PDB file of C-alpha atoms and ligand atoms in Angstrom:
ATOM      1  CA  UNK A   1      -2.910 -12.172   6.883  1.00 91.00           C
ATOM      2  CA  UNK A   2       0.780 -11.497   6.460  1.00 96.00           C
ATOM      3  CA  UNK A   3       3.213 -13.133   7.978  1.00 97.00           C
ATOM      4  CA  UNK A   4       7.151 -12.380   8.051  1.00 98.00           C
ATOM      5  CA  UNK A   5       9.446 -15.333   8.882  1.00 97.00           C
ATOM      6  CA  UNK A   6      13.092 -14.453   9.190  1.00 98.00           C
ATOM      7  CA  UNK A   7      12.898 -12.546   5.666  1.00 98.00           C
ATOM      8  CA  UNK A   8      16.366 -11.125   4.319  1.00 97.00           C
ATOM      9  CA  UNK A   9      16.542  -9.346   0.982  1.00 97.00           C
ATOM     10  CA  UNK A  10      20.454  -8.137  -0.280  1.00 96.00           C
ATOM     11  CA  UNK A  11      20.199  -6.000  -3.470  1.00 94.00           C
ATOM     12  CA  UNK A  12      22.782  -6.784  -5.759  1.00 89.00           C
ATOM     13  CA  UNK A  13      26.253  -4.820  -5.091  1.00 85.00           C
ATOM     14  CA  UNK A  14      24.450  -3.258  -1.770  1.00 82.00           C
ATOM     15  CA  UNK A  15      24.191  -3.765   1.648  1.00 85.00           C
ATOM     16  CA  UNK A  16      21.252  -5.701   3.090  1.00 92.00           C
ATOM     17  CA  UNK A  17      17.996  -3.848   2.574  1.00 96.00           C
ATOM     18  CA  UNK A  18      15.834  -5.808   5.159  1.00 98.00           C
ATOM     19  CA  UNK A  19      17.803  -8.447   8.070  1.00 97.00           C
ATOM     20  CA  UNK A  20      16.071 -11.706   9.388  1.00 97.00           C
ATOM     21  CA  UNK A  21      12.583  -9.764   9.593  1.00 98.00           C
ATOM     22  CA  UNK A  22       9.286 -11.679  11.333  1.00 97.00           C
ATOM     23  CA  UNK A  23       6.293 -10.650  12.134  1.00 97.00           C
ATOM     24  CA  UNK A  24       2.655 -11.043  11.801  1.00 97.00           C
ATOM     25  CA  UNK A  25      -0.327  -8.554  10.747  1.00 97.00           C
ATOM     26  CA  UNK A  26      -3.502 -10.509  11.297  1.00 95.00           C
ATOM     27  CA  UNK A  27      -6.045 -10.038   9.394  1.00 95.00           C
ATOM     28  CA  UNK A  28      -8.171  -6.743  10.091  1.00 95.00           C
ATOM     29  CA  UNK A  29      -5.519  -4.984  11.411  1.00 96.00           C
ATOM     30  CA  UNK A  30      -3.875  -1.478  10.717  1.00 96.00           C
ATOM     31  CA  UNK A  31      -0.380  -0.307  11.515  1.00 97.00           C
ATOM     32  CA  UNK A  32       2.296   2.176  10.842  1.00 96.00           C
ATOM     33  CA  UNK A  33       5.497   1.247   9.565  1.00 97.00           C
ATOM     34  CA  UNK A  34       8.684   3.509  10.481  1.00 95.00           C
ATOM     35  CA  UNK A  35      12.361   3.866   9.770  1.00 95.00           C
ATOM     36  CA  UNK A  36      15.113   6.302   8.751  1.00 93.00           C
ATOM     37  CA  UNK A  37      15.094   6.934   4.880  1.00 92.00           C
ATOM     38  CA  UNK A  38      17.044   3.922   3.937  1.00 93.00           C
ATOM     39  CA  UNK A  39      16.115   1.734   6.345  1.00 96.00           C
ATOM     40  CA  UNK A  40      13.591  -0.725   4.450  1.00 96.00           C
ATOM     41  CA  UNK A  41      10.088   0.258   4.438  1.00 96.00           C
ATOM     42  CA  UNK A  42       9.677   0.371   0.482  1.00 95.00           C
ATOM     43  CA  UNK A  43      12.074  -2.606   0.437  1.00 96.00           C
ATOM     44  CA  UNK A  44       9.192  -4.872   2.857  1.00 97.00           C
ATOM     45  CA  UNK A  45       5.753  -3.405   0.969  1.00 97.00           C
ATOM     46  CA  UNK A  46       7.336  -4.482  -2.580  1.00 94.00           C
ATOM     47  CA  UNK A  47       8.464  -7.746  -1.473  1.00 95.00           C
ATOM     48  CA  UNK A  48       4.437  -8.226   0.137  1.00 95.00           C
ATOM     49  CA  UNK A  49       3.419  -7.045  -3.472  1.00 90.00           C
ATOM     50  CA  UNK A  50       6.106  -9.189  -5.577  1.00 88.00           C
ATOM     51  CA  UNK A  51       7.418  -6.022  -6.842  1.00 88.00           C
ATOM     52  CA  UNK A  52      10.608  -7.881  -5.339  1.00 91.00           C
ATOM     53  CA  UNK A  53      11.697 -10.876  -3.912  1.00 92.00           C
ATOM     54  CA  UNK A  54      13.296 -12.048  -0.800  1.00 95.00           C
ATOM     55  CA  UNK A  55      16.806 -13.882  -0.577  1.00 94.00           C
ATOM     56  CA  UNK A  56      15.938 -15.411   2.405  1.00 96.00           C
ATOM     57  CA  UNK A  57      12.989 -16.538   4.524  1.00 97.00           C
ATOM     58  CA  UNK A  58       9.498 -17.308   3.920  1.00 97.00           C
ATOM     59  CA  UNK A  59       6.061 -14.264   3.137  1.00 96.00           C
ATOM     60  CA  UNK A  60       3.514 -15.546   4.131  1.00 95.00           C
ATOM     61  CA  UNK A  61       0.071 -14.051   2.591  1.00 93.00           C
ATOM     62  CA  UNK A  62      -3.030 -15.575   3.530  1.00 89.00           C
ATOM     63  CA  UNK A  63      -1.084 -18.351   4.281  1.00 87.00           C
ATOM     64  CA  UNK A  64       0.008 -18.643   1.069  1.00 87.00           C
ATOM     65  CA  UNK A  65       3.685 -18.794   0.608  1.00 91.00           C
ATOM     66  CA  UNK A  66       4.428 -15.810  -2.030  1.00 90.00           C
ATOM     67  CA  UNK A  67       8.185 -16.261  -1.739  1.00 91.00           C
ATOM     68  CA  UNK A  68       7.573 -19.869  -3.719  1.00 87.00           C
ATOM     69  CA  UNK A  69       5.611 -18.111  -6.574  1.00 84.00           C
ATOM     70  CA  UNK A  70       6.293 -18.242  -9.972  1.00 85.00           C
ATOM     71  CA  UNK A  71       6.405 -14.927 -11.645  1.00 82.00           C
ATOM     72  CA  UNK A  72       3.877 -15.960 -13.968  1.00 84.00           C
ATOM     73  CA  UNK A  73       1.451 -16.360 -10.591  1.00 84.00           C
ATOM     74  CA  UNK A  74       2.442 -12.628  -9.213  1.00 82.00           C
ATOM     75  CA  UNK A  75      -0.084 -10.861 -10.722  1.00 80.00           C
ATOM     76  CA  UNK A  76      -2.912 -13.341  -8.841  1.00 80.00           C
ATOM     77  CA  UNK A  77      -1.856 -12.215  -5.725  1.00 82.00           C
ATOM     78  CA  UNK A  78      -1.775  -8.564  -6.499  1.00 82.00           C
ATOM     79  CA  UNK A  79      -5.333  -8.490  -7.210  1.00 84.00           C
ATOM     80  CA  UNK A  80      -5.557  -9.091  -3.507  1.00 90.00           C
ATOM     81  CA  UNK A  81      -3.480  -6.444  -2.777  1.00 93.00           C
ATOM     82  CA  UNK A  82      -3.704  -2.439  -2.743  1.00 93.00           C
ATOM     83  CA  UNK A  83      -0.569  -0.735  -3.328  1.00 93.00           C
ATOM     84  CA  UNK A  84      -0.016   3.377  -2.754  1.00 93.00           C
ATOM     85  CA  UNK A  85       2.492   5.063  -3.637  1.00 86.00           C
ATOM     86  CA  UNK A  86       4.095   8.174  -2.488  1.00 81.00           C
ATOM     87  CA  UNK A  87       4.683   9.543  -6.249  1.00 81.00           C
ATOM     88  CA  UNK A  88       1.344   8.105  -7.572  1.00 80.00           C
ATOM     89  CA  UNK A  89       2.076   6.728 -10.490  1.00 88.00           C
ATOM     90  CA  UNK A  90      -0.477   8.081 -11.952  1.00 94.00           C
ATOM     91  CA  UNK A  91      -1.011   8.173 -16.181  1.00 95.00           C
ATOM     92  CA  UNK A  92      -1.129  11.696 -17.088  1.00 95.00           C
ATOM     93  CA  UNK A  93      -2.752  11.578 -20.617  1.00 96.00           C
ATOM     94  CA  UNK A  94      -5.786   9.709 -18.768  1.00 97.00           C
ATOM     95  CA  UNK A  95      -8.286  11.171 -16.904  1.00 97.00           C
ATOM     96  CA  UNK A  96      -8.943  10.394 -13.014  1.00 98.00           C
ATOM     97  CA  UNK A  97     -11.590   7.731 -14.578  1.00 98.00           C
ATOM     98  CA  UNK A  98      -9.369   5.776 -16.665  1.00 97.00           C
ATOM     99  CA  UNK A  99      -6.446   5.904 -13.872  1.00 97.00           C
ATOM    100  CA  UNK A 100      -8.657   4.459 -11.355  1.00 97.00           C
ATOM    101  CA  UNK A 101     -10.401   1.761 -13.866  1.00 97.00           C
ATOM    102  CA  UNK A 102      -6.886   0.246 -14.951  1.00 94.00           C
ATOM    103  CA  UNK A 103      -6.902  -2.317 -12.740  1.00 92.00           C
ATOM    104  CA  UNK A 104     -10.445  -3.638 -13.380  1.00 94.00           C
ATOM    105  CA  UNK A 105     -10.203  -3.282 -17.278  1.00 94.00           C
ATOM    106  CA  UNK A 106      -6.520  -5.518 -17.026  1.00 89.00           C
ATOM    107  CA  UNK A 107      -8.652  -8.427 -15.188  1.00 88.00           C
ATOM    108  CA  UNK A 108     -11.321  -8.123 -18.177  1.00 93.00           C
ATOM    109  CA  UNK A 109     -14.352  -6.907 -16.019  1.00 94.00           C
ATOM    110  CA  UNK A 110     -17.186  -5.774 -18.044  1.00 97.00           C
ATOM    111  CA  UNK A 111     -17.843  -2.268 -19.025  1.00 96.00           C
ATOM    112  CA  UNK A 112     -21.066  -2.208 -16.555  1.00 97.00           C
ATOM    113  CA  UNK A 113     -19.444  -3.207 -13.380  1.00 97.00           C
ATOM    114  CA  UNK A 114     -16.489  -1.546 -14.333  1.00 97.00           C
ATOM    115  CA  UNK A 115     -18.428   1.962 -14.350  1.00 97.00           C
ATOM    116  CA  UNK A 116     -20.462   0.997 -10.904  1.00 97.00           C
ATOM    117  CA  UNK A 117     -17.191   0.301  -9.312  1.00 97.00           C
ATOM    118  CA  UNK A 118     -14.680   3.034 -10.619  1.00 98.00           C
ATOM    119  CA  UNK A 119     -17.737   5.456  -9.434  1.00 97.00           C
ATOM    120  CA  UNK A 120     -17.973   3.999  -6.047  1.00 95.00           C
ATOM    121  CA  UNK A 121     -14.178   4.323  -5.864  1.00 95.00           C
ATOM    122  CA  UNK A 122     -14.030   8.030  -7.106  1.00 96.00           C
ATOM    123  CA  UNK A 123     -16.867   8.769  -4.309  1.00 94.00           C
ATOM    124  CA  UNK A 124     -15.698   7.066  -1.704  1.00 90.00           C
ATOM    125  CA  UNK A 125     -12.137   9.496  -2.091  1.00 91.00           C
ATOM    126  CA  UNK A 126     -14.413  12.593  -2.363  1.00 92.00           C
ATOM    127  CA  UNK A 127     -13.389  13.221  -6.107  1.00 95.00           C
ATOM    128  CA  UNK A 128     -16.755  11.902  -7.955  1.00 96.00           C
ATOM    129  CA  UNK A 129     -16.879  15.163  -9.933  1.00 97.00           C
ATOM    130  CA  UNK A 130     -13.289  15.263 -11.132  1.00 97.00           C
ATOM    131  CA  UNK A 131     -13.598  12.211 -12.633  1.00 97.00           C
ATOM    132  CA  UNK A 132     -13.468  13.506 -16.357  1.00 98.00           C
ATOM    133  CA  UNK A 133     -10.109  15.387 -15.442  1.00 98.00           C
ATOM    134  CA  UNK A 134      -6.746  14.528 -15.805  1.00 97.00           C
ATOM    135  CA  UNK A 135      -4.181  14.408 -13.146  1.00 96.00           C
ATOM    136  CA  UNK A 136      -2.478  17.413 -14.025  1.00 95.00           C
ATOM    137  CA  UNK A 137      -5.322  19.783 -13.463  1.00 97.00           C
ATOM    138  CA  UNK A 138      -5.932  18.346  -9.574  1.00 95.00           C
ATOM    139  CA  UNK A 139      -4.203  19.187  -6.489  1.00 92.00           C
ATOM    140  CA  UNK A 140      -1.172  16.771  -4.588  1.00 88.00           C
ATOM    141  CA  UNK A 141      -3.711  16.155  -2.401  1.00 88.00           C
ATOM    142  CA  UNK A 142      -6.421  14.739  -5.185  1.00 93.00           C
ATOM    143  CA  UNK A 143      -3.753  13.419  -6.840  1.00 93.00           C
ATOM    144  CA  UNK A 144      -2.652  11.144  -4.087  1.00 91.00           C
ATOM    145  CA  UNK A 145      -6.801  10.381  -3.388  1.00 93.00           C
ATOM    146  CA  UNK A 146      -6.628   9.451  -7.298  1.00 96.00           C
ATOM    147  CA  UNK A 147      -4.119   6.858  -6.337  1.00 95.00           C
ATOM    148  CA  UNK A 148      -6.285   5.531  -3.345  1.00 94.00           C
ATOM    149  CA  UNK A 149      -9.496   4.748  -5.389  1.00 95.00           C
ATOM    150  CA  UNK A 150      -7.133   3.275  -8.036  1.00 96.00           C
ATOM    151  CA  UNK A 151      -6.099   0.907  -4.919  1.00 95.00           C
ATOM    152  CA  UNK A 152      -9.241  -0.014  -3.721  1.00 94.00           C
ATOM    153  CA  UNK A 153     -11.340  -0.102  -7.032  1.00 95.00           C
ATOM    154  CA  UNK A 154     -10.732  -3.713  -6.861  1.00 91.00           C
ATOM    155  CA  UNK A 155     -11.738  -4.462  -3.159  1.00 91.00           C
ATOM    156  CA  UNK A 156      -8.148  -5.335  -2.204  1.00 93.00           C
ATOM    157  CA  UNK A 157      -8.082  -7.447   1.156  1.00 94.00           C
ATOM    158  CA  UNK A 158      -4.740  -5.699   1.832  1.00 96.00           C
ATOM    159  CA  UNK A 159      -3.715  -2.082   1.008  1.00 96.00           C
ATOM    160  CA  UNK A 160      -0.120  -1.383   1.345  1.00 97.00           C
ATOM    161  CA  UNK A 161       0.788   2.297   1.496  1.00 96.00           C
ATOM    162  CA  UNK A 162       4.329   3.925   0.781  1.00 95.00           C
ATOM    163  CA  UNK A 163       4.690   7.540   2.119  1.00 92.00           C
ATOM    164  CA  UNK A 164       0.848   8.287   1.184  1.00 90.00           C
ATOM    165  CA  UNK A 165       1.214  11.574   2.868  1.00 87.00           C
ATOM    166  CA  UNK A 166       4.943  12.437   1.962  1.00 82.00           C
ATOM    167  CA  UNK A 167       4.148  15.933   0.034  1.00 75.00           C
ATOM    168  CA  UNK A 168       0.860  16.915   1.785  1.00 80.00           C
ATOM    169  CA  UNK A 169       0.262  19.697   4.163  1.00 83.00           C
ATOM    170  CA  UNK A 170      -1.242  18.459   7.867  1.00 86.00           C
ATOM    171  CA  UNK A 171      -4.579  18.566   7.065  1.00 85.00           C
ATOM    172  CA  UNK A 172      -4.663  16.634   4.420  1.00 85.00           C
ATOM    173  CA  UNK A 173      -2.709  13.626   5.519  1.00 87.00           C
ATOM    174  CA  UNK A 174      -5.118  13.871   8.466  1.00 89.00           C
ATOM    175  CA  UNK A 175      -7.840  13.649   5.817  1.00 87.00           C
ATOM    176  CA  UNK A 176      -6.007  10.505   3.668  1.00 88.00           C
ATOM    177  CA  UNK A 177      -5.321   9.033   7.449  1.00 92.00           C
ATOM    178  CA  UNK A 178      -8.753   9.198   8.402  1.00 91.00           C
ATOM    179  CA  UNK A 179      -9.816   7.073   4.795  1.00 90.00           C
ATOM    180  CA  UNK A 180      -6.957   4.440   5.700  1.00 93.00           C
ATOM    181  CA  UNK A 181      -8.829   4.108   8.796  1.00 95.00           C
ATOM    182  CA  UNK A 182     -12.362   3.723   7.004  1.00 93.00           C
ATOM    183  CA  UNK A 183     -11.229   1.439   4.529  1.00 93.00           C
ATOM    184  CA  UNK A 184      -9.804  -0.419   7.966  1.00 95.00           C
ATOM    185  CA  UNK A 185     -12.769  -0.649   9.822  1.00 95.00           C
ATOM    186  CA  UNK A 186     -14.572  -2.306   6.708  1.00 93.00           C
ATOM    187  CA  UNK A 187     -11.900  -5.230   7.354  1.00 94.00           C
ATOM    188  CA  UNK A 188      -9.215  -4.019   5.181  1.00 95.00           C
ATOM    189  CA  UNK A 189      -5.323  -4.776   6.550  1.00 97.00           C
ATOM    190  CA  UNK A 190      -3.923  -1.918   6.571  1.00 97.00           C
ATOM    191  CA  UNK A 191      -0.099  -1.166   6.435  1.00 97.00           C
ATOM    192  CA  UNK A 192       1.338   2.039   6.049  1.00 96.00           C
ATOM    193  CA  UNK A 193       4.849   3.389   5.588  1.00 96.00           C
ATOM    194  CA  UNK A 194       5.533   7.394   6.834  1.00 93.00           C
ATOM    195  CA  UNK A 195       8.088   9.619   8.597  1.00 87.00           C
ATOM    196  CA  UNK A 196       4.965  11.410   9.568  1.00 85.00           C
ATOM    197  CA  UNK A 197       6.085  11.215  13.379  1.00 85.00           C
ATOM    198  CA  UNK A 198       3.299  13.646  14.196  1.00 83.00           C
ATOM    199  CA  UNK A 199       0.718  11.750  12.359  1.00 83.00           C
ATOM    200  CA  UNK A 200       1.827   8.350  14.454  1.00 87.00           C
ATOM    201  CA  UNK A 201       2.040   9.848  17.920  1.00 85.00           C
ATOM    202  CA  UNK A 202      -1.737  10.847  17.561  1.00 83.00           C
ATOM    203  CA  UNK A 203      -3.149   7.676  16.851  1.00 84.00           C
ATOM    204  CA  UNK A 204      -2.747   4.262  18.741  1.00 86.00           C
ATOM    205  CA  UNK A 205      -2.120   2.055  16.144  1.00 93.00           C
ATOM    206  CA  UNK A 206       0.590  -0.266  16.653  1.00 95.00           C
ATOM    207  CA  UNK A 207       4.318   0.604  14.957  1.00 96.00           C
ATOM    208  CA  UNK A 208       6.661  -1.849  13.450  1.00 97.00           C
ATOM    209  CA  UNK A 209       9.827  -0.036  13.697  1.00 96.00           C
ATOM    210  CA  UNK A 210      13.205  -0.607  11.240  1.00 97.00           C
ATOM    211  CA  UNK A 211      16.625   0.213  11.469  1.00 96.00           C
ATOM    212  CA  UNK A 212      18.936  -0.308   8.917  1.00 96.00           C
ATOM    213  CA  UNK A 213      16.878  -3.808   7.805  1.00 97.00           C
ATOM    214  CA  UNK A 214      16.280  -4.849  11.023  1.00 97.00           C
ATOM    215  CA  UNK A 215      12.790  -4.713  12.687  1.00 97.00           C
ATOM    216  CA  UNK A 216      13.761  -2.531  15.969  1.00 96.00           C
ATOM    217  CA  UNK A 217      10.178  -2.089  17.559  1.00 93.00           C
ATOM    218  CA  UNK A 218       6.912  -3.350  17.463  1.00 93.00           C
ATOM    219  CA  UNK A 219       4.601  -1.144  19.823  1.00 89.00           C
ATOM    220  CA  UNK A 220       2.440  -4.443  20.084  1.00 76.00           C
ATOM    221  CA  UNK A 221       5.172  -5.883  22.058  1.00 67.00           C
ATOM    222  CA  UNK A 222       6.284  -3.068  24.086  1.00 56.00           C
ATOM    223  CA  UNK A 223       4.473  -2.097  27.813  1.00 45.00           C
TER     224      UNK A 223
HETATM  225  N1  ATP B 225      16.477  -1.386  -6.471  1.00 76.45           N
HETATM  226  C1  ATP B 225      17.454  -1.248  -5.579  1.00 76.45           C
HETATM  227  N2  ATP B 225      18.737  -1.580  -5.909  1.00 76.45           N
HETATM  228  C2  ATP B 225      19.733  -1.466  -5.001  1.00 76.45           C
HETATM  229  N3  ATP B 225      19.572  -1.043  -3.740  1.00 76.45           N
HETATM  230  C3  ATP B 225      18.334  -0.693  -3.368  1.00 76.45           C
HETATM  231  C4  ATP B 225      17.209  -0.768  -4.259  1.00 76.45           C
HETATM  232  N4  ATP B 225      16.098  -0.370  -3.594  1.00 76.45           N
HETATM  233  C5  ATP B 225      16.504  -0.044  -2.346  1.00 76.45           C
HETATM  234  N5  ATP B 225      17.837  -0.232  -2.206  1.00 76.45           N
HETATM  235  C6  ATP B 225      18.620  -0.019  -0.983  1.00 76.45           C
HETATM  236  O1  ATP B 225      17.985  -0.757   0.061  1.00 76.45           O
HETATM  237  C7  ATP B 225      17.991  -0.010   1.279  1.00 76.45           C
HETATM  238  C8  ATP B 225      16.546   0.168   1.776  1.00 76.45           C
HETATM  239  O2  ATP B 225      15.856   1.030   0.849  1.00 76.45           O
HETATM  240  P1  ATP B 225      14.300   1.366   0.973  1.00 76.45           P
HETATM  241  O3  ATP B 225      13.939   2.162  -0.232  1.00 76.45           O
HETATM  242  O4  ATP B 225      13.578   0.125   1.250  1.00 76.45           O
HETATM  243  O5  ATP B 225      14.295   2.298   2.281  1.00 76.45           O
HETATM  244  P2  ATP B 225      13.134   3.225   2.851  1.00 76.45           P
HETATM  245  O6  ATP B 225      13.089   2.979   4.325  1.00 76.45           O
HETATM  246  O7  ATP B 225      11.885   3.031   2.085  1.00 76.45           O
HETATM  247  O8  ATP B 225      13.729   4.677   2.568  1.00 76.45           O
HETATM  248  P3  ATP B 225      12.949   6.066   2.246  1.00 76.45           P
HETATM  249  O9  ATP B 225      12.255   6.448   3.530  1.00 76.45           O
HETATM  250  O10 ATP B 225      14.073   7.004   1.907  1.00 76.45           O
HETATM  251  O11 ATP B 225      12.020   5.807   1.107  1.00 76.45           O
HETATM  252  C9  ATP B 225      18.727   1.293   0.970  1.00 76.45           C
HETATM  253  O12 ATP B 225      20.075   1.140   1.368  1.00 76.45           O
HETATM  254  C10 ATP B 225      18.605   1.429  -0.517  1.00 76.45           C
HETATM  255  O13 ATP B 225      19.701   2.137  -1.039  1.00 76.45           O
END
């Protein structure tokens, strides 16, 4: 499903930001994604997104080359894709509705499936009867959940997730965790950056590892 092949990117003035990277998430598959602050995780789920682009080497996605796209042709491959954020980027002058049926109203669905699928979204998060709020009156926790139906409103075969549970107490990470690993065993890929070292150790999903750019570990090949 995604496929690294010696990727590089070098941000202008800086130092690299991801180092001669491979490696392959087949399709179906959920993992973890770790590093020191710094060392690349954002960097690698933008440039699977096309937030950014790689200097060097070749992203594979579906076995379709993304590094070759046009810009014009980004936004075709992010309806494939999921993307979380850590800060969720959420519109506060919207309510929880409108926030989660962005994505489908951009691609021009109609009104009808719109409303079927931005309230299968809001349920599937738990947050069904907050969906006339706005962001501001809900929790970090429903904020963040906010940002998950927003990801998945459009069936994504991918969902990328930066820091999902970067401000939230134990519990509720466990909680967003447990939806990752829903939305997984429906055949979603899965790929999810943390520090949450706690959160790792008690699952057994594999962990690409990266230091400084470099890809230091990947539990699948380790044992
Ligand atoms: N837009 C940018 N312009 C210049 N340098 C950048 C940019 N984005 C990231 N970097 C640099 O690239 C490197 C990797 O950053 P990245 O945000 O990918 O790390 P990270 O592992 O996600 O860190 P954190 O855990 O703190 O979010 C860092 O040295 C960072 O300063």
């Amino acid at each position: 499903m995604i496929h690294f092949e010696h990727v590089s990117k070098v941000y202008s003035g800086g130092r690299p930001a991801l180092q001669n990277i491979s490696f392959a998430l087949e399709s179906g598959e959920m993992a973890f994604l770790t590093g020191h602050s710094g060392a690349g995780k954002s960097t690698l789920l933008k440039l699977i997104c096309g937030l950014d682009r790689a200097n060097d080497g070749k992203i594979l996605l579906n076995n379709y080359d993304i590094t070759q796209l046009k810009k014009q042709d980004i936004p075709f491959i992010r309806r494939h894709i999921g993307m979380i954020f850590q800060d969720h980027q959420l519109l506060m002058d919207h309510t929880v509705y409108d926030n989660v049926a962005i994505p489908l109203i951009i691609l021009g669905k109609p009104a009808e499936e719109i409303r079927r699928r931005v309230s299968a979204a809001l349920d599937k998060v738990g947050l069904i009867d907050k969906m006339k709020f706005h962001p501001i009156q809900l929790s970090g926790g429903e904020q963040q959940r906010v940002g998950i139906a927003r990801a998945i409103v459009n069936k994504p075969m991918v969902l990328l997730a930066d820091e999902p549970t970067g401000n939230l107490d134990d519990k509720l990470s466990k909680d967003i965790l447990k939806l990752f690993e829903e939305l997984n065993q429906t055949g979603v890929t899965v790929l999810m950056a943390t520090h949450n070292m706690g959160l790792i150790r008690r699952k057994h999903h594999r962990v690409l590892n990266l230091n400084q750019g470099r890809l230091a570990g990947d539990s699948q090949y380790v044992g």
